[in-house]
Amino acid sequence: MVVNKYKIREQNESLILKGIIDHKNISRAELAVLTGLNKASVSSITKTLLDDGLIFETGIGNASTLGGRKPILLQFNPKAALILSFDIGVDYLKGTLAYLDGEAVVTIQKKRIVVSSETVIALLQQSIKELTVKTDSLIVGMCVAVHGVVNQNEIVFTPYYDLDTIDLHQKLSDHFEFPIFIENEANLAALGEYVFSLDSKTLVSLSIHSGIGAGIVDGGILRKGHFGEAGEIGHSILYPNGKKCPCGNRGCLEQYASNSVLYENLASIKGLEYVDSTIVQKLVESDDEKTAAALADNAFLLSIGINNILTVYDPEVVVINSSIYRNNPALLSMITTHLTSRFARNVQIQNSKLGSQATLFGGIALCCQNFLNIKELKLYSN
Ligand SMILES: [Zn+2]
């Protein structure tokens, strides 16, 4: 193993690694052409990568047109290291120990728990213990997703729990030697889509649950803005002087189009004590007209938010991450129908393939980008 396993990988090494990852099978000669590095450098770097177990030799390629020996091909080894990824909500924790390609080794989920500045460290320590008890493989990073604004690992604002009152990054760094990242959950969901699900260069991912957040990725880099608050599309104003929002504005999109608001509205319309995604589905399946109208209304309001995203970020793809939209693909066509401006002509609107796991995948993606020192990292296999 390398002497300092957490040092930032040297640029040429990352270049070679990226060539191997992108091409699946590639020879040293092809790598030299691809990267512009000379053959001696390619040989030396690939030897280090082989020694570290990050790549392996596989099969024999075709001989060049000039004849000569058939070259040995190189392949990336995504099982060379492990990553810890957590998603911490107000009353739940989801965690995974996964390989570099996102394949989970162990996952845990704790529901109906109290997450606060008092409990979070012990909770994470216990969860890490549970996840790593059966492994002694190298862990190269850990990411913790929180529901709130995060700027450079500092939790700035968490409206629904008090994690913004402690330095979680420092407290965790005191306990563990591997690199640790704290990031907003919607940002991570977007990064998860970029690395593990889509081949697009720019994308916006909309995470819709109790609020509406967006993550913006451009060339593998999260666009978070100066204060870490870019993509807070749920707080764009839909109705001037509308409903009050905890952010200080009135009439914010998420006060009208979030899943929680949809559930509340349906509960009131149908005279039910509470509504969740399962109940929505039952209502949809029973062809309930009022439910259909509420969903159509939700799609219309959301299309206004998406229209605003298109004008500001001009992405190739907008990914919608919502259990309601995943269960009812017809809603997606409704949104597309409402997007009539010339700015919406070429954009692809689609449901998330990673679904409720997108944030955890995003944590793995962030650690993986850091460990390999590759921003434009694509690890999906299809
Ligand atoms: Zn707001």
Short mmCIF file of C-alpha atoms and ligand atoms in Angstrom, two decimals:
data_model
loop_
_atom_site.label_atom_id
_atom_site.label_comp_id
_atom_site.label_asym_id
_atom_site.label_seq_id
_atom_site.Cartn_x
_atom_site.Cartn_y
_atom_site.Cartn_z
CA MET A 1 0.00 0.00 0.00
CA VAL A 2 1.16 3.58 -0.61
CA VAL A 3 3.11 5.28 2.18
CA ASN A 4 0.57 8.03 2.82
CA LYS A 5 -2.68 6.48 1.74
CA TYR A 6 -4.69 9.70 2.07
CA LYS A 7 -2.39 12.04 0.16
CA ILE A 8 -3.84 13.81 -2.87
CA ARG A 9 -3.10 11.69 -5.91
CA GLU A 10 -0.59 13.14 -8.30
CA GLN A 11 -2.13 14.62 -11.46
CA ASN A 12 -0.56 12.28 -14.03
CA GLU A 13 -1.57 9.29 -11.95
CA SER A 14 -5.18 10.56 -11.95
CA LEU A 15 -5.00 11.11 -15.70
CA ILE A 16 -3.92 7.49 -16.26
CA LEU A 17 -6.56 6.20 -13.84
CA LYS A 18 -9.27 8.17 -15.62
CA GLY A 19 -8.15 6.74 -18.97
CA ILE A 20 -8.38 3.22 -17.57
CA ILE A 21 -11.79 3.84 -15.93
CA ASP A 22 -13.31 5.48 -19.03
CA HIS A 23 -12.03 2.89 -21.51
CA LYS A 24 -12.72 -0.19 -19.36
CA ASN A 25 -9.87 -2.12 -21.09
CA ILE A 26 -6.85 -0.23 -22.38
CA SER A 27 -3.20 -0.95 -23.14
CA ARG A 28 -0.21 1.04 -21.92
CA ALA A 29 0.53 2.17 -25.49
CA GLU A 30 -3.03 3.45 -25.90
CA LEU A 31 -2.77 5.23 -22.55
CA ALA A 32 0.38 7.00 -23.73
CA VAL A 33 -1.45 8.25 -26.83
CA LEU A 34 -4.55 9.20 -24.83
CA THR A 35 -2.75 11.15 -22.10
CA GLY A 36 0.21 12.52 -24.05
CA LEU A 37 2.57 11.07 -21.42
CA ASN A 38 5.66 9.17 -22.59
CA LYS A 39 5.75 5.37 -22.39
CA ALA A 40 8.24 5.33 -19.53
CA SER A 41 5.95 7.52 -17.38
CA VAL A 42 2.93 5.38 -18.25
CA SER A 43 4.87 2.22 -17.28
CA SER A 44 6.01 3.67 -14.00
CA ILE A 45 2.57 5.04 -13.04
CA THR A 46 0.73 1.84 -14.00
CA LYS A 47 3.23 -0.14 -11.92
CA THR A 48 2.35 1.97 -8.86
CA LEU A 49 -1.36 1.54 -9.55
CA LEU A 50 -0.91 -2.24 -9.94
CA ASP A 51 1.07 -2.38 -6.67
CA ASP A 52 -1.71 -0.44 -4.91
CA GLY A 53 -4.31 -2.87 -6.27
CA LEU A 54 -6.21 -0.05 -7.99
CA ILE A 55 -5.86 -1.64 -11.42
CA PHE A 56 -5.20 -5.13 -12.71
CA GLU A 57 -3.94 -6.69 -15.91
CA THR A 58 -6.55 -8.43 -17.94
CA GLY A 59 -6.64 -10.20 -21.30
CA ILE A 60 -4.65 -9.51 -24.37
CA GLY A 61 -5.53 -6.77 -26.85
CA ASN A 62 -5.08 -6.69 -30.60
CA ALA A 63 -1.61 -6.36 -32.05
CA SER A 64 -0.97 -3.03 -33.74
CA THR A 65 -1.20 -2.82 -37.52
CA LEU A 66 2.60 -2.81 -37.60
CA GLY A 67 2.66 -6.25 -36.00
CA GLY A 68 4.56 -6.88 -32.80
CA ARG A 69 3.45 -8.35 -29.51
CA LYS A 70 -0.19 -8.23 -28.50
CA PRO A 71 -0.48 -5.76 -25.62
CA ILE A 72 -1.72 -6.57 -22.13
CA LEU A 73 -4.86 -4.62 -21.21
CA LEU A 74 -5.46 -2.80 -17.95
CA GLN A 75 -8.69 -2.53 -15.99
CA PHE A 76 -9.80 -0.48 -12.98
CA ASN A 77 -10.41 -2.43 -9.76
CA PRO A 78 -13.42 -0.78 -8.05
CA LYS A 79 -13.16 -3.24 -5.15
CA ALA A 80 -9.74 -1.89 -4.12
CA ALA A 81 -11.10 0.29 -1.31
CA LEU A 82 -14.18 1.09 0.72
CA ILE A 83 -16.18 4.23 1.50
CA LEU A 84 -18.62 5.09 4.30
CA SER A 85 -21.65 7.15 3.36
CA PHE A 86 -24.40 8.43 5.67
CA ASP A 87 -27.66 10.31 5.23
CA ILE A 88 -28.94 11.88 8.46
CA GLY A 89 -32.48 13.21 8.60
CA VAL A 90 -34.34 14.66 11.56
CA ASP A 91 -35.50 11.23 12.75
CA TYR A 92 -33.52 8.70 10.73
CA LEU A 93 -30.06 7.58 9.74
CA LYS A 94 -29.16 5.61 6.64
CA GLY A 95 -25.64 4.33 6.17
CA THR A 96 -23.63 2.18 3.82
CA LEU A 97 -20.18 0.73 3.53
CA ALA A 98 -19.58 0.46 -0.20
CA TYR A 99 -16.93 -0.23 -2.81
CA LEU A 100 -15.69 2.52 -5.11
CA ASP A 101 -18.29 1.55 -7.74
CA GLY A 102 -21.14 2.09 -5.27
CA GLU A 103 -21.79 -1.61 -4.62
CA ALA A 104 -22.90 -1.87 -1.00
CA VAL A 105 -21.11 -4.28 1.30
CA VAL A 106 -23.31 -3.52 4.32
CA THR A 107 -26.18 -1.07 4.81
CA ILE A 108 -27.99 0.04 7.94
CA GLN A 109 -31.08 2.08 8.60
CA LYS A 110 -32.30 3.52 11.89
CA LYS A 111 -35.79 5.00 11.99
CA ARG A 112 -37.73 7.02 14.55
CA ILE A 113 -34.55 8.16 16.30
CA VAL A 114 -33.71 11.58 17.71
CA VAL A 115 -30.96 13.28 15.72
CA SER A 116 -29.51 16.32 17.47
CA SER A 117 -26.19 17.98 18.27
CA GLU A 118 -26.18 15.90 21.49
CA THR A 119 -26.75 12.49 19.88
CA VAL A 120 -25.20 12.67 16.43
CA ILE A 121 -21.57 11.77 17.26
CA ALA A 122 -22.45 8.69 19.33
CA LEU A 123 -24.98 7.71 16.68
CA LEU A 124 -22.41 7.90 13.89
CA GLN A 125 -19.73 6.12 15.93
CA GLN A 126 -22.09 3.27 16.73
CA SER A 127 -23.19 3.07 13.07
CA ILE A 128 -19.59 3.03 11.81
CA LYS A 129 -18.85 0.21 14.25
CA GLU A 130 -21.82 -1.78 12.95
CA LEU A 131 -20.88 -1.19 9.31
CA THR A 132 -17.18 -2.02 9.63
CA VAL A 133 -17.23 -4.87 12.16
CA LYS A 134 -16.56 -7.52 9.51
CA THR A 135 -14.01 -5.70 7.37
CA ASP A 136 -10.38 -4.79 7.69
CA SER A 137 -10.11 -3.38 4.15
CA LEU A 138 -8.93 0.16 3.52
CA ILE A 139 -11.55 2.86 4.07
CA VAL A 140 -10.63 5.89 1.99
CA GLY A 141 -13.30 8.38 2.98
CA MET A 142 -16.55 9.10 4.75
CA CYS A 143 -19.36 11.45 3.81
CA VAL A 144 -22.24 12.63 5.98
CA ALA A 145 -25.27 14.13 4.25
CA VAL A 146 -27.28 16.63 6.27
CA HIS A 147 -30.56 18.37 5.50
CA GLY A 148 -29.55 22.00 5.42
CA VAL A 149 -27.01 24.44 4.08
CA VAL A 150 -23.37 23.32 4.20
CA ASN A 151 -20.44 25.47 3.14
CA GLN A 152 -17.01 23.82 2.88
CA ASN A 153 -17.83 21.11 5.44
CA GLU A 154 -19.35 23.65 7.83
CA ILE A 155 -23.04 23.17 8.63
CA VAL A 156 -24.43 26.68 8.26
CA PHE A 157 -28.20 26.30 8.59
CA THR A 158 -30.38 23.30 9.44
CA PRO A 159 -33.99 24.45 9.88
CA TYR A 160 -35.32 21.12 11.18
CA TYR A 161 -32.58 20.03 13.64
CA ASP A 162 -29.74 21.74 15.52
CA LEU A 163 -26.71 20.24 13.76
CA ASP A 164 -25.72 23.80 12.80
CA THR A 165 -24.71 24.39 16.43
CA ILE A 166 -21.72 22.00 16.37
CA ASP A 167 -18.60 21.54 14.26
CA LEU A 168 -19.48 18.03 13.11
CA HIS A 169 -16.56 17.88 10.67
CA GLN A 170 -14.00 18.66 13.36
CA LYS A 171 -15.56 16.31 15.90
CA LEU A 172 -15.52 13.42 13.42
CA SER A 173 -12.01 14.28 12.21
CA ASP A 174 -10.83 13.96 15.84
CA HIS A 175 -11.95 10.33 15.82
CA PHE A 176 -11.08 9.08 12.35
CA GLU A 177 -8.00 9.40 10.16
CA PHE A 178 -9.66 9.04 6.74
CA PRO A 179 -10.91 12.17 4.91
CA ILE A 180 -14.38 13.28 6.02
CA PHE A 181 -16.90 15.32 4.07
CA ILE A 182 -20.12 16.98 5.23
CA GLU A 183 -22.49 18.00 2.45
CA ASN A 184 -26.09 18.93 1.74
CA GLU A 185 -28.27 15.94 0.82
CA ALA A 186 -29.71 17.41 -2.40
CA ASN A 187 -26.22 18.35 -3.60
CA LEU A 188 -25.05 14.81 -2.95
CA ALA A 189 -28.05 13.32 -4.73
CA ALA A 190 -27.05 15.36 -7.80
CA LEU A 191 -23.45 14.18 -7.59
CA GLY A 192 -24.67 10.59 -7.20
CA GLU A 193 -26.64 10.95 -10.44
CA TYR A 194 -23.61 12.44 -12.22
CA VAL A 195 -21.16 9.69 -11.24
CA PHE A 196 -23.38 6.61 -10.99
CA SER A 197 -26.35 7.13 -13.29
CA LEU A 198 -26.04 9.58 -16.19
CA ASP A 199 -23.58 10.29 -18.98
CA SER A 200 -24.43 14.01 -19.09
CA LYS A 201 -21.91 16.73 -18.29
CA THR A 202 -24.32 19.17 -16.65
CA LEU A 203 -27.37 18.31 -14.61
CA VAL A 204 -29.70 19.59 -11.94
CA SER A 205 -31.27 17.11 -9.56
CA LEU A 206 -34.42 18.08 -7.69
CA SER A 207 -34.91 16.36 -4.33
CA ILE A 208 -38.53 16.60 -3.31
CA HIS A 209 -39.71 15.47 0.11
CA SER A 210 -40.59 17.74 3.04
CA GLY A 211 -38.80 20.54 1.18
CA ILE A 212 -37.55 21.02 -2.37
CA GLY A 213 -33.81 21.28 -2.89
CA ALA A 214 -31.71 21.18 -6.02
CA GLY A 215 -28.14 20.08 -6.62
CA ILE A 216 -26.25 21.47 -9.61
CA VAL A 217 -23.36 19.56 -11.18
CA ASP A 218 -21.17 20.87 -13.96
CA GLY A 219 -18.33 18.66 -15.20
CA GLY A 220 -18.34 16.68 -11.96
CA ILE A 221 -18.14 19.80 -9.80
CA LEU A 222 -20.96 20.77 -7.46
CA ARG A 223 -21.97 24.37 -8.06
CA LYS A 224 -22.80 25.51 -4.55
CA GLY A 225 -22.45 29.26 -4.80
CA HIS A 226 -20.41 31.57 -2.56
CA PHE A 227 -22.34 30.78 0.63
CA GLY A 228 -23.20 27.17 -0.19
CA GLU A 229 -26.81 28.15 -0.89
CA ALA A 230 -27.09 27.70 -4.64
CA GLY A 231 -29.94 25.43 -5.70
CA GLU A 232 -32.32 26.38 -2.88
CA ILE A 233 -35.06 26.36 -5.49
CA GLY A 234 -37.70 25.49 -2.88
CA HIS A 235 -37.31 29.06 -1.68
CA SER A 236 -37.82 30.73 -5.02
CA ILE A 237 -41.01 32.76 -4.77
CA LEU A 238 -44.06 31.33 -6.45
CA TYR A 239 -46.68 33.72 -5.03
CA PRO A 240 -45.81 37.25 -3.85
CA ASN A 241 -47.14 37.73 -0.29
CA GLY A 242 -48.06 34.04 -0.14
CA LYS A 243 -47.66 31.57 2.73
CA LYS A 244 -44.94 32.28 5.29
CA CYS A 245 -41.78 30.17 5.03
CA PRO A 246 -39.15 29.48 7.75
CA CYS A 247 -36.54 31.03 5.42
CA GLY A 248 -38.06 34.49 5.96
CA ASN A 249 -39.75 34.79 2.57
CA ARG A 250 -43.41 34.49 1.73
CA GLY A 251 -44.86 32.35 -1.04
CA CYS A 252 -41.90 29.96 -1.48
CA LEU A 253 -42.30 27.10 -3.96
CA GLU A 254 -41.85 24.43 -1.28
CA GLN A 255 -44.78 25.80 0.72
CA TYR A 256 -46.99 24.77 -2.23
CA ALA A 257 -45.32 21.94 -4.13
CA SER A 258 -43.37 19.78 -1.66
CA ASN A 259 -44.53 16.22 -0.97
CA SER A 260 -45.44 17.15 2.64
CA VAL A 261 -47.75 19.90 1.38
CA LEU A 262 -49.30 17.50 -1.12
CA TYR A 263 -49.92 14.99 1.72
CA GLU A 264 -51.47 17.69 3.94
CA ASN A 265 -53.71 18.90 1.11
CA LEU A 266 -54.87 15.39 0.27
CA ALA A 267 -55.50 14.59 3.94
CA SER A 268 -57.70 17.66 4.20
CA ILE A 269 -59.51 17.02 0.88
CA LYS A 270 -60.16 13.34 1.65
CA GLY A 271 -60.84 13.84 5.38
CA LEU A 272 -57.98 11.54 6.37
CA GLU A 273 -55.84 11.75 9.52
CA TYR A 274 -52.63 11.57 7.52
CA VAL A 275 -51.43 10.76 4.01
CA ASP A 276 -48.09 9.35 2.87
CA SER A 277 -46.74 8.10 -0.46
CA THR A 278 -48.36 4.66 0.03
CA ILE A 279 -51.77 6.22 0.62
CA VAL A 280 -51.33 8.52 -2.39
CA GLN A 281 -50.67 5.43 -4.49
CA LYS A 282 -53.80 3.71 -3.19
CA LEU A 283 -55.85 6.80 -4.03
CA VAL A 284 -54.31 6.96 -7.51
CA GLU A 285 -55.04 3.27 -8.11
CA SER A 286 -58.66 3.77 -7.08
CA ASP A 287 -58.94 6.46 -9.81
CA ASP A 288 -59.78 9.11 -7.23
CA GLU A 289 -60.50 12.31 -9.18
CA LYS A 290 -59.55 14.71 -6.41
CA THR A 291 -56.18 12.99 -5.99
CA ALA A 292 -55.59 13.17 -9.74
CA ALA A 293 -56.40 16.89 -9.67
CA ALA A 294 -54.07 17.52 -6.70
CA LEU A 295 -51.24 15.66 -8.46
CA ALA A 296 -51.83 17.57 -11.70
CA ASP A 297 -51.72 20.81 -9.74
CA ASN A 298 -48.46 19.72 -8.10
CA ALA A 299 -46.93 18.99 -11.51
CA PHE A 300 -47.99 22.43 -12.75
CA LEU A 301 -46.44 24.24 -9.75
CA LEU A 302 -43.28 22.19 -10.00
CA SER A 303 -42.96 23.00 -13.68
CA ILE A 304 -42.72 26.68 -12.71
CA GLY A 305 -39.79 25.83 -10.41
CA ILE A 306 -38.17 23.78 -13.17
CA ASN A 307 -38.69 26.60 -15.67
CA ASN A 308 -36.74 28.87 -13.30
CA ILE A 309 -33.97 26.29 -12.99
CA LEU A 310 -33.65 26.09 -16.79
CA THR A 311 -33.31 29.84 -17.17
CA VAL A 312 -30.61 30.08 -14.50
CA TYR A 313 -28.55 26.90 -14.98
CA ASP A 314 -29.23 25.68 -18.55
CA PRO A 315 -28.59 22.00 -17.72
CA GLU A 316 -28.64 19.05 -20.15
CA VAL A 317 -30.80 17.02 -17.78
CA VAL A 318 -33.16 17.75 -14.89
CA VAL A 319 -33.54 14.72 -12.63
CA ILE A 320 -36.60 14.58 -10.41
CA ASN A 321 -36.12 12.65 -7.21
CA SER A 322 -39.53 12.17 -5.61
CA SER A 323 -41.33 8.97 -4.63
CA ILE A 324 -44.58 10.46 -6.00
CA TYR A 325 -43.09 11.12 -9.44
CA ARG A 326 -41.30 7.77 -9.55
CA ASN A 327 -44.58 5.97 -8.84
CA ASN A 328 -46.53 8.04 -11.38
CA PRO A 329 -44.46 8.54 -14.55
CA ALA A 330 -47.44 10.27 -16.25
CA LEU A 331 -46.76 13.30 -14.01
CA LEU A 332 -43.43 13.73 -15.77
CA SER A 333 -45.19 14.21 -19.12
CA MET A 334 -47.45 16.80 -17.47
CA ILE A 335 -44.40 18.78 -16.41
CA THR A 336 -42.96 18.56 -19.92
CA THR A 337 -46.27 19.80 -21.35
CA HIS A 338 -46.12 22.86 -19.10
CA LEU A 339 -42.55 23.68 -20.10
CA THR A 340 -43.35 25.58 -23.26
CA SER A 341 -40.70 28.29 -23.28
CA ARG A 342 -37.93 28.26 -25.87
CA PHE A 343 -35.45 27.63 -23.05
CA ALA A 344 -37.03 24.22 -22.41
CA ARG A 345 -36.69 22.91 -25.96
CA ASN A 346 -33.73 20.60 -25.56
CA VAL A 347 -33.58 19.71 -21.91
CA GLN A 348 -34.31 16.16 -20.76
CA ILE A 349 -36.60 15.82 -17.73
CA GLN A 350 -36.43 12.41 -16.09
CA ASN A 351 -37.06 10.50 -12.90
CA SER A 352 -34.11 9.48 -10.77
CA LYS A 353 -32.88 5.93 -11.27
CA LEU A 354 -31.08 6.00 -7.93
CA GLY A 355 -34.25 7.03 -6.09
CA SER A 356 -34.08 7.14 -2.31
CA GLN A 357 -30.46 5.94 -2.42
CA ALA A 358 -29.22 8.90 -4.51
CA THR A 359 -27.85 10.81 -1.51
CA LEU A 360 -25.86 7.80 -0.26
CA PHE A 361 -24.50 7.27 -3.78
CA GLY A 362 -23.57 10.96 -3.80
CA GLY A 363 -21.53 10.52 -0.62
CA ILE A 364 -19.69 7.60 -2.21
CA ALA A 365 -19.17 9.71 -5.36
CA LEU A 366 -17.68 12.63 -3.40
CA CYS A 367 -15.25 10.40 -1.48
CA CYS A 368 -14.36 8.54 -4.67
CA GLN A 369 -13.66 11.78 -6.58
CA ASN A 370 -11.38 12.82 -3.72
CA PHE A 371 -9.59 9.47 -3.41
CA LEU A 372 -8.95 9.12 -7.15
CA ASN A 373 -8.50 12.88 -7.64
CA ILE A 374 -10.83 12.78 -10.66
CA LYS A 375 -13.69 15.26 -10.96
CA GLU A 376 -15.18 14.08 -14.25
CA LEU A 377 -15.66 10.61 -12.83
CA LYS A 378 -18.23 8.26 -14.37
CA LEU A 379 -18.64 4.86 -12.72
CA TYR A 380 -22.02 3.65 -13.94
CA SER A 381 -21.99 0.38 -15.83
CA ASN A 382 -24.41 -0.01 -18.72
ZN ZN B 1 -38.63 29.82 1.86
#
